[in-house]
PDB file of C-alpha atoms in Angstrom:
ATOM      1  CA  UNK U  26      -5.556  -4.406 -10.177  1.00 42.00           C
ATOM      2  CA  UNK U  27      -4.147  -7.738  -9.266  1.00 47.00           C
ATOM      3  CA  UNK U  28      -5.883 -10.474  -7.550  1.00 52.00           C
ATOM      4  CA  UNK U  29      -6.343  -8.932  -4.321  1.00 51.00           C
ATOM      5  CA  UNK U  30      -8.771  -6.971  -5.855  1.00 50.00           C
ATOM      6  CA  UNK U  31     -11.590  -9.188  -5.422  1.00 51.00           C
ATOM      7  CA  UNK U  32     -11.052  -8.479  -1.750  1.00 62.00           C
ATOM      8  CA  UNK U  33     -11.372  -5.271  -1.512  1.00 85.00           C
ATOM      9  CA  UNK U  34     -14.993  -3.907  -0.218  1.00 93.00           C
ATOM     10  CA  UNK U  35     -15.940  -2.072  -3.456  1.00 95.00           C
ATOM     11  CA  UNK U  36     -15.142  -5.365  -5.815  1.00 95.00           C
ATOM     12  CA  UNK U  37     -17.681  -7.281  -2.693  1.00 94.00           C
ATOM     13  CA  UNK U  38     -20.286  -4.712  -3.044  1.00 96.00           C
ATOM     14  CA  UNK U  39     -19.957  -4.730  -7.288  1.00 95.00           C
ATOM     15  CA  UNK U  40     -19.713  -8.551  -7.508  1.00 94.00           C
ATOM     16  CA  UNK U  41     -22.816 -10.212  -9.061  1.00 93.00           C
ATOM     17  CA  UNK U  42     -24.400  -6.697 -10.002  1.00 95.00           C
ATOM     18  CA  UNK U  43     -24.666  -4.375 -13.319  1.00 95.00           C
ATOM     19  CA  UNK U  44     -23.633  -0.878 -12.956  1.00 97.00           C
ATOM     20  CA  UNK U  45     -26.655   1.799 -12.391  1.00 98.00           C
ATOM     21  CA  UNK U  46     -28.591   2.625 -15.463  1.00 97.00           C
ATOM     22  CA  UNK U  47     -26.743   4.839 -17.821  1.00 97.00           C
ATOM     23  CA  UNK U  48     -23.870   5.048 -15.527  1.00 98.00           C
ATOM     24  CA  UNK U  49     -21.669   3.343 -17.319  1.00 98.00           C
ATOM     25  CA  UNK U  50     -19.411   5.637 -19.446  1.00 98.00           C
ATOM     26  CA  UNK U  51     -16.006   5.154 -21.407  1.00 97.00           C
ATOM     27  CA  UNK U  52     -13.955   7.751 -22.940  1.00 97.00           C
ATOM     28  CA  UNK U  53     -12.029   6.973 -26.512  1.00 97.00           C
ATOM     29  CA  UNK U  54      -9.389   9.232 -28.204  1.00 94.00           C
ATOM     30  CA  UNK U  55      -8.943   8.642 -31.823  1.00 94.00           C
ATOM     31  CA  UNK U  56     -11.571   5.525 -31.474  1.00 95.00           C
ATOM     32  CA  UNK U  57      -9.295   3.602 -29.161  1.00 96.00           C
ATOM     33  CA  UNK U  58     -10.732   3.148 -25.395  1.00 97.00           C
ATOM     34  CA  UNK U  59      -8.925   5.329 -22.906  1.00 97.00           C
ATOM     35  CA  UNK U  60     -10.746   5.678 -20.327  1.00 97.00           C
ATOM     36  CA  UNK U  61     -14.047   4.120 -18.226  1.00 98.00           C
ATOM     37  CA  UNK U  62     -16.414   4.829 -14.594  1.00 98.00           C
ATOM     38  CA  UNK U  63     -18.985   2.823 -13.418  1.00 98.00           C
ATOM     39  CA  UNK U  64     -21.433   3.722 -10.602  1.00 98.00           C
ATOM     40  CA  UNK U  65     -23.256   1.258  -9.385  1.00 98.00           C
ATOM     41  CA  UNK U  66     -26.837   1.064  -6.892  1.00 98.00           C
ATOM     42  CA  UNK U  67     -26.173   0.849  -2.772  1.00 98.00           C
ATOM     43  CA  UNK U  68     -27.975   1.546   0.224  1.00 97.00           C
ATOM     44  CA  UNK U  69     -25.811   4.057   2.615  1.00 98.00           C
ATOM     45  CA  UNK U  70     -26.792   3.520   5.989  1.00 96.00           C
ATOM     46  CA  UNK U  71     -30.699   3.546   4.691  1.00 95.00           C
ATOM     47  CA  UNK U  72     -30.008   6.432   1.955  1.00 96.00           C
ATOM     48  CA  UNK U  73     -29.988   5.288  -1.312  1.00 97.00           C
ATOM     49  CA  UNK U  74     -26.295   6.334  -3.250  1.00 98.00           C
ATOM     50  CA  UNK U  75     -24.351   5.833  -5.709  1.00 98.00           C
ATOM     51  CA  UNK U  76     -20.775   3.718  -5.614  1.00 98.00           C
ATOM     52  CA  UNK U  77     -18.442   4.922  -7.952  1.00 98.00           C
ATOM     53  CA  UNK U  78     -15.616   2.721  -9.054  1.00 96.00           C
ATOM     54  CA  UNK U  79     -13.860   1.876 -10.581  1.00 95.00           C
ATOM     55  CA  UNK U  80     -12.075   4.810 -12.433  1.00 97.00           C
ATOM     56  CA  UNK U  81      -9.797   3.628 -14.951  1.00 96.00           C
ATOM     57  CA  UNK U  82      -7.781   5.958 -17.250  1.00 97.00           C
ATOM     58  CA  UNK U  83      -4.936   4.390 -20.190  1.00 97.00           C
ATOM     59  CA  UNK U  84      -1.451   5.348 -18.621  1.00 96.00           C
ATOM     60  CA  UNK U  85      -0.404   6.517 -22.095  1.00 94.00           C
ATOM     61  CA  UNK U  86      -3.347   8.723 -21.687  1.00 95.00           C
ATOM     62  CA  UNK U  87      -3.161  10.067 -18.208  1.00 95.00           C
ATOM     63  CA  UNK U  88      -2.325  13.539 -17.408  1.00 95.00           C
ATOM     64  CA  UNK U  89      -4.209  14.131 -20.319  1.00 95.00           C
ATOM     65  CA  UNK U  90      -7.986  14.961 -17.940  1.00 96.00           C
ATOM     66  CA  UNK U  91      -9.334  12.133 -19.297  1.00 97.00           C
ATOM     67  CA  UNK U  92      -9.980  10.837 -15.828  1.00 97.00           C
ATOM     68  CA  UNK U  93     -11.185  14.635 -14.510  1.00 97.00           C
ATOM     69  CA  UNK U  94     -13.935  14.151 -17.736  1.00 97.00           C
ATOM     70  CA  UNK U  95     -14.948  11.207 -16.988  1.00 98.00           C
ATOM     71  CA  UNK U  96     -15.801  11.893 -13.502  1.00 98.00           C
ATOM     72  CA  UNK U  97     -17.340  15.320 -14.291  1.00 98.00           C
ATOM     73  CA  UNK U  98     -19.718  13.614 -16.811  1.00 98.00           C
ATOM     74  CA  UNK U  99     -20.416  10.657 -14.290  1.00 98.00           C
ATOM     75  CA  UNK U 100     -21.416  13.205 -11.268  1.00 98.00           C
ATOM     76  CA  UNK U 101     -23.433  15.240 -13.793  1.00 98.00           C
ATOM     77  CA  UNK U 102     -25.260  12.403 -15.354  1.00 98.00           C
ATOM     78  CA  UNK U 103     -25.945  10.871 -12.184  1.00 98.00           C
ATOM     79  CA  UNK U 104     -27.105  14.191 -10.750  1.00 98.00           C
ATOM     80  CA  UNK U 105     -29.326  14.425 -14.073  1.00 98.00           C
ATOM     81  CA  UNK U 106     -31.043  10.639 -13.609  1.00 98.00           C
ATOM     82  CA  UNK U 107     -32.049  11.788  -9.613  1.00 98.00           C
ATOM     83  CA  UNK U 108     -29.148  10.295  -7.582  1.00 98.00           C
ATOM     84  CA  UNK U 109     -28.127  12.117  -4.729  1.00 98.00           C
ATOM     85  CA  UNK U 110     -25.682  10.940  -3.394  1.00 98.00           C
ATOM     86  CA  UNK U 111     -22.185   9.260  -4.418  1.00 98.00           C
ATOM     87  CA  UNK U 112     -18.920   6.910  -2.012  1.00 98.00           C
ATOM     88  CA  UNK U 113     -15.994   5.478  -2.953  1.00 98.00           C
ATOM     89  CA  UNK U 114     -13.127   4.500  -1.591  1.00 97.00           C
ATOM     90  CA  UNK U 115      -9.770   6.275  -3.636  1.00 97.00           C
ATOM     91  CA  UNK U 116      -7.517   9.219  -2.961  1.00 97.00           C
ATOM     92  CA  UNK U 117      -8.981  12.090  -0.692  1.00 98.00           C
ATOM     93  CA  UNK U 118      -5.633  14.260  -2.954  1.00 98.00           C
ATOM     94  CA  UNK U 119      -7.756  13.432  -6.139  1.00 97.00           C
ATOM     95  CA  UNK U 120     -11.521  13.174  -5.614  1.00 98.00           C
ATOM     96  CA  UNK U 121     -11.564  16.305  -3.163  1.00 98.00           C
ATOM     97  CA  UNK U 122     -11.595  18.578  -5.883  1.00 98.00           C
ATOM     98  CA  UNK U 123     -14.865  17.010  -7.122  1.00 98.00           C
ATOM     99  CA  UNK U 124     -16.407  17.590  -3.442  1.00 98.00           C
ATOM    100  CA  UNK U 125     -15.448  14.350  -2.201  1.00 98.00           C
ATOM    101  CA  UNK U 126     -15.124  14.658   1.637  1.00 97.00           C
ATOM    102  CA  UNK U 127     -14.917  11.558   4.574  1.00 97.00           C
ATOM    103  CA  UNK U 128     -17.029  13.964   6.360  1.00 96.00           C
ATOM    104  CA  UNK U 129     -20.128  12.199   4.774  1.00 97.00           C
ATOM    105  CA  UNK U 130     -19.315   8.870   5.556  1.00 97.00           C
ATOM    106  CA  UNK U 131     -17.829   8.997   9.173  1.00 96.00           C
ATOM    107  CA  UNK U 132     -20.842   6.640  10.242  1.00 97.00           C
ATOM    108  CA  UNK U 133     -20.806   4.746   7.553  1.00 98.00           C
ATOM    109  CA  UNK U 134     -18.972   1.280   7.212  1.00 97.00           C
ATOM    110  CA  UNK U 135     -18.222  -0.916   4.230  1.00 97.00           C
ATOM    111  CA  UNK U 136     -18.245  -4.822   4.077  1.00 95.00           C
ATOM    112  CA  UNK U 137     -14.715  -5.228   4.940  1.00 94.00           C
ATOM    113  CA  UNK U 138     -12.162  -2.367   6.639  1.00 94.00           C
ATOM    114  CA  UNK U 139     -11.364   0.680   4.711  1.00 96.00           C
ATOM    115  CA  UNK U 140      -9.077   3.383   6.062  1.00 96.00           C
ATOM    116  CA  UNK U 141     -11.078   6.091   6.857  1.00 96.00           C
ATOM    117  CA  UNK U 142      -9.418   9.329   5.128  1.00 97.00           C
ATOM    118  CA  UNK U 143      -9.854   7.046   1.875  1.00 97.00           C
ATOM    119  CA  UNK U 144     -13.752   6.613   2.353  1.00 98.00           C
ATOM    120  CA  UNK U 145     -15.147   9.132   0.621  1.00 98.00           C
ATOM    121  CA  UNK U 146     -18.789  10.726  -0.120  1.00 98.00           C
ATOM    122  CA  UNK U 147     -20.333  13.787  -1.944  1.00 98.00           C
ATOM    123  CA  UNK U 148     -23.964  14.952  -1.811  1.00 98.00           C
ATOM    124  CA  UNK U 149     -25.775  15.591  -5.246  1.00 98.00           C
ATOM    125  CA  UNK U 150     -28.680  17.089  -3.614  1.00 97.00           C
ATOM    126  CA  UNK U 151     -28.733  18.810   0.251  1.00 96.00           C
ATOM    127  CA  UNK U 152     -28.958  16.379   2.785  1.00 96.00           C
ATOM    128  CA  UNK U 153     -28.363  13.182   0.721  1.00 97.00           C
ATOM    129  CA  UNK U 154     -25.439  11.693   3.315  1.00 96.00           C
ATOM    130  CA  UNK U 155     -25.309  14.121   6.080  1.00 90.00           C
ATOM    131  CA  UNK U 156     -25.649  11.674   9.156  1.00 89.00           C
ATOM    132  CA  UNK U 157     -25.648   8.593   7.065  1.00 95.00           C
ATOM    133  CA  UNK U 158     -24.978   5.489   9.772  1.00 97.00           C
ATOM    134  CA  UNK U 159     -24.627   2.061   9.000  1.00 97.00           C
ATOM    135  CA  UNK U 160     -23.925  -0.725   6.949  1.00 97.00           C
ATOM    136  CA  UNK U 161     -22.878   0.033   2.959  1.00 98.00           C
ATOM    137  CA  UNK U 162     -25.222  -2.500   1.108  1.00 97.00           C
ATOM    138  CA  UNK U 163     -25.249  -3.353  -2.275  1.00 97.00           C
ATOM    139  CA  UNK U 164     -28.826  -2.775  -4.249  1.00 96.00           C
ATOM    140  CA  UNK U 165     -28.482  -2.445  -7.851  1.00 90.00           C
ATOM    141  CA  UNK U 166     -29.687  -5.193 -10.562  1.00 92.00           C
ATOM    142  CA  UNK U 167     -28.014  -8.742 -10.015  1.00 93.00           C
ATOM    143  CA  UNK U 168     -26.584 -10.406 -13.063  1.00 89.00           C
ATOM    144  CA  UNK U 169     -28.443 -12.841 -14.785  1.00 75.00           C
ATOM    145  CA  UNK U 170     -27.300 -16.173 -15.089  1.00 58.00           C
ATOM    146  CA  UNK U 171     -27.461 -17.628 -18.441  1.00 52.00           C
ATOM    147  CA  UNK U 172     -28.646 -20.922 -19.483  1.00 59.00           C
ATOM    148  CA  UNK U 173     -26.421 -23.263 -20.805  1.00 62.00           C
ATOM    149  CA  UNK U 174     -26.867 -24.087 -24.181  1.00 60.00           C
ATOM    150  CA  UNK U 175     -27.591 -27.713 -25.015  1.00 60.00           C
ATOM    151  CA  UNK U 176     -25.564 -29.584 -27.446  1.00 54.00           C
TER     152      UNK U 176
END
């Protein structure tokens, strides 16, 4: 991901915080890690969503749906724990066929720019983002800081 990474408005929103509660799922083949999603807590424009991100699949194991799985199972589970609603910022050619749409977040802004065909929501329950406006705000669990330990 490089070091611009910890520029881009999803890495500003996920600094400092631990993903959402049992959203936090990896996929092994053959006991060897291929594959991971985290969603993490935010505040859409005064709804509270879901950030997914990042979605990270093994390139010796791509092509292989380990990346459709893992977002299938993330949707589902989230779905399942009473989230309604899910952003990110990726590929509108890859996340449209799990009902992403920019149609959801067309009032919506992140903490830095974002082009807008790339900023992307889908509603786990009716109503969850339709005519969303305002700020993206992180809301999830901070880290804790740990102690040092003396000498």
């Amino acid at each position: 991901m490089g070091r611009a990474r910890v520029l881009k408005p999803s890495e500003i929103l996920r600094r400092g915080r631990v993903p959402a509660e049992g959203l936090a799922l990896i996929a092994r083949e053959h006991g060897r890690l291929v594959g991971s999603v985290r969603l993490w807590n935010i505040d859409a424009g005064g709804r509270p969503a879901l950030l997914l991100g990042p979605l990270a699949v093994d390139p010796a194991a791509q092509g292989k749906g380990v990346g459709s799985d893992l977002m299938e199972l993330a949707l589902f589970r989230a779905a399942t724990l009473g989230h309604r609603g899910v952003i990110l910022v990726g590929d509108p050619e890859y996340y449209e066929r799990f009902g992403f749409s920019a149609a959801l977040t067309n009032e919506l802004t992140m903490p830095a720019p974002v082009a807008r065909r790339r900023f992307l929501g889908v509603e786990l329950a009716p109503q969850a983002l339709n005519g969303a406006n305002g700020h993206v705000i992180a809301t999830g669990e901070c880290i804790a800081m740990r102690e040092p330990i003396a000498a």
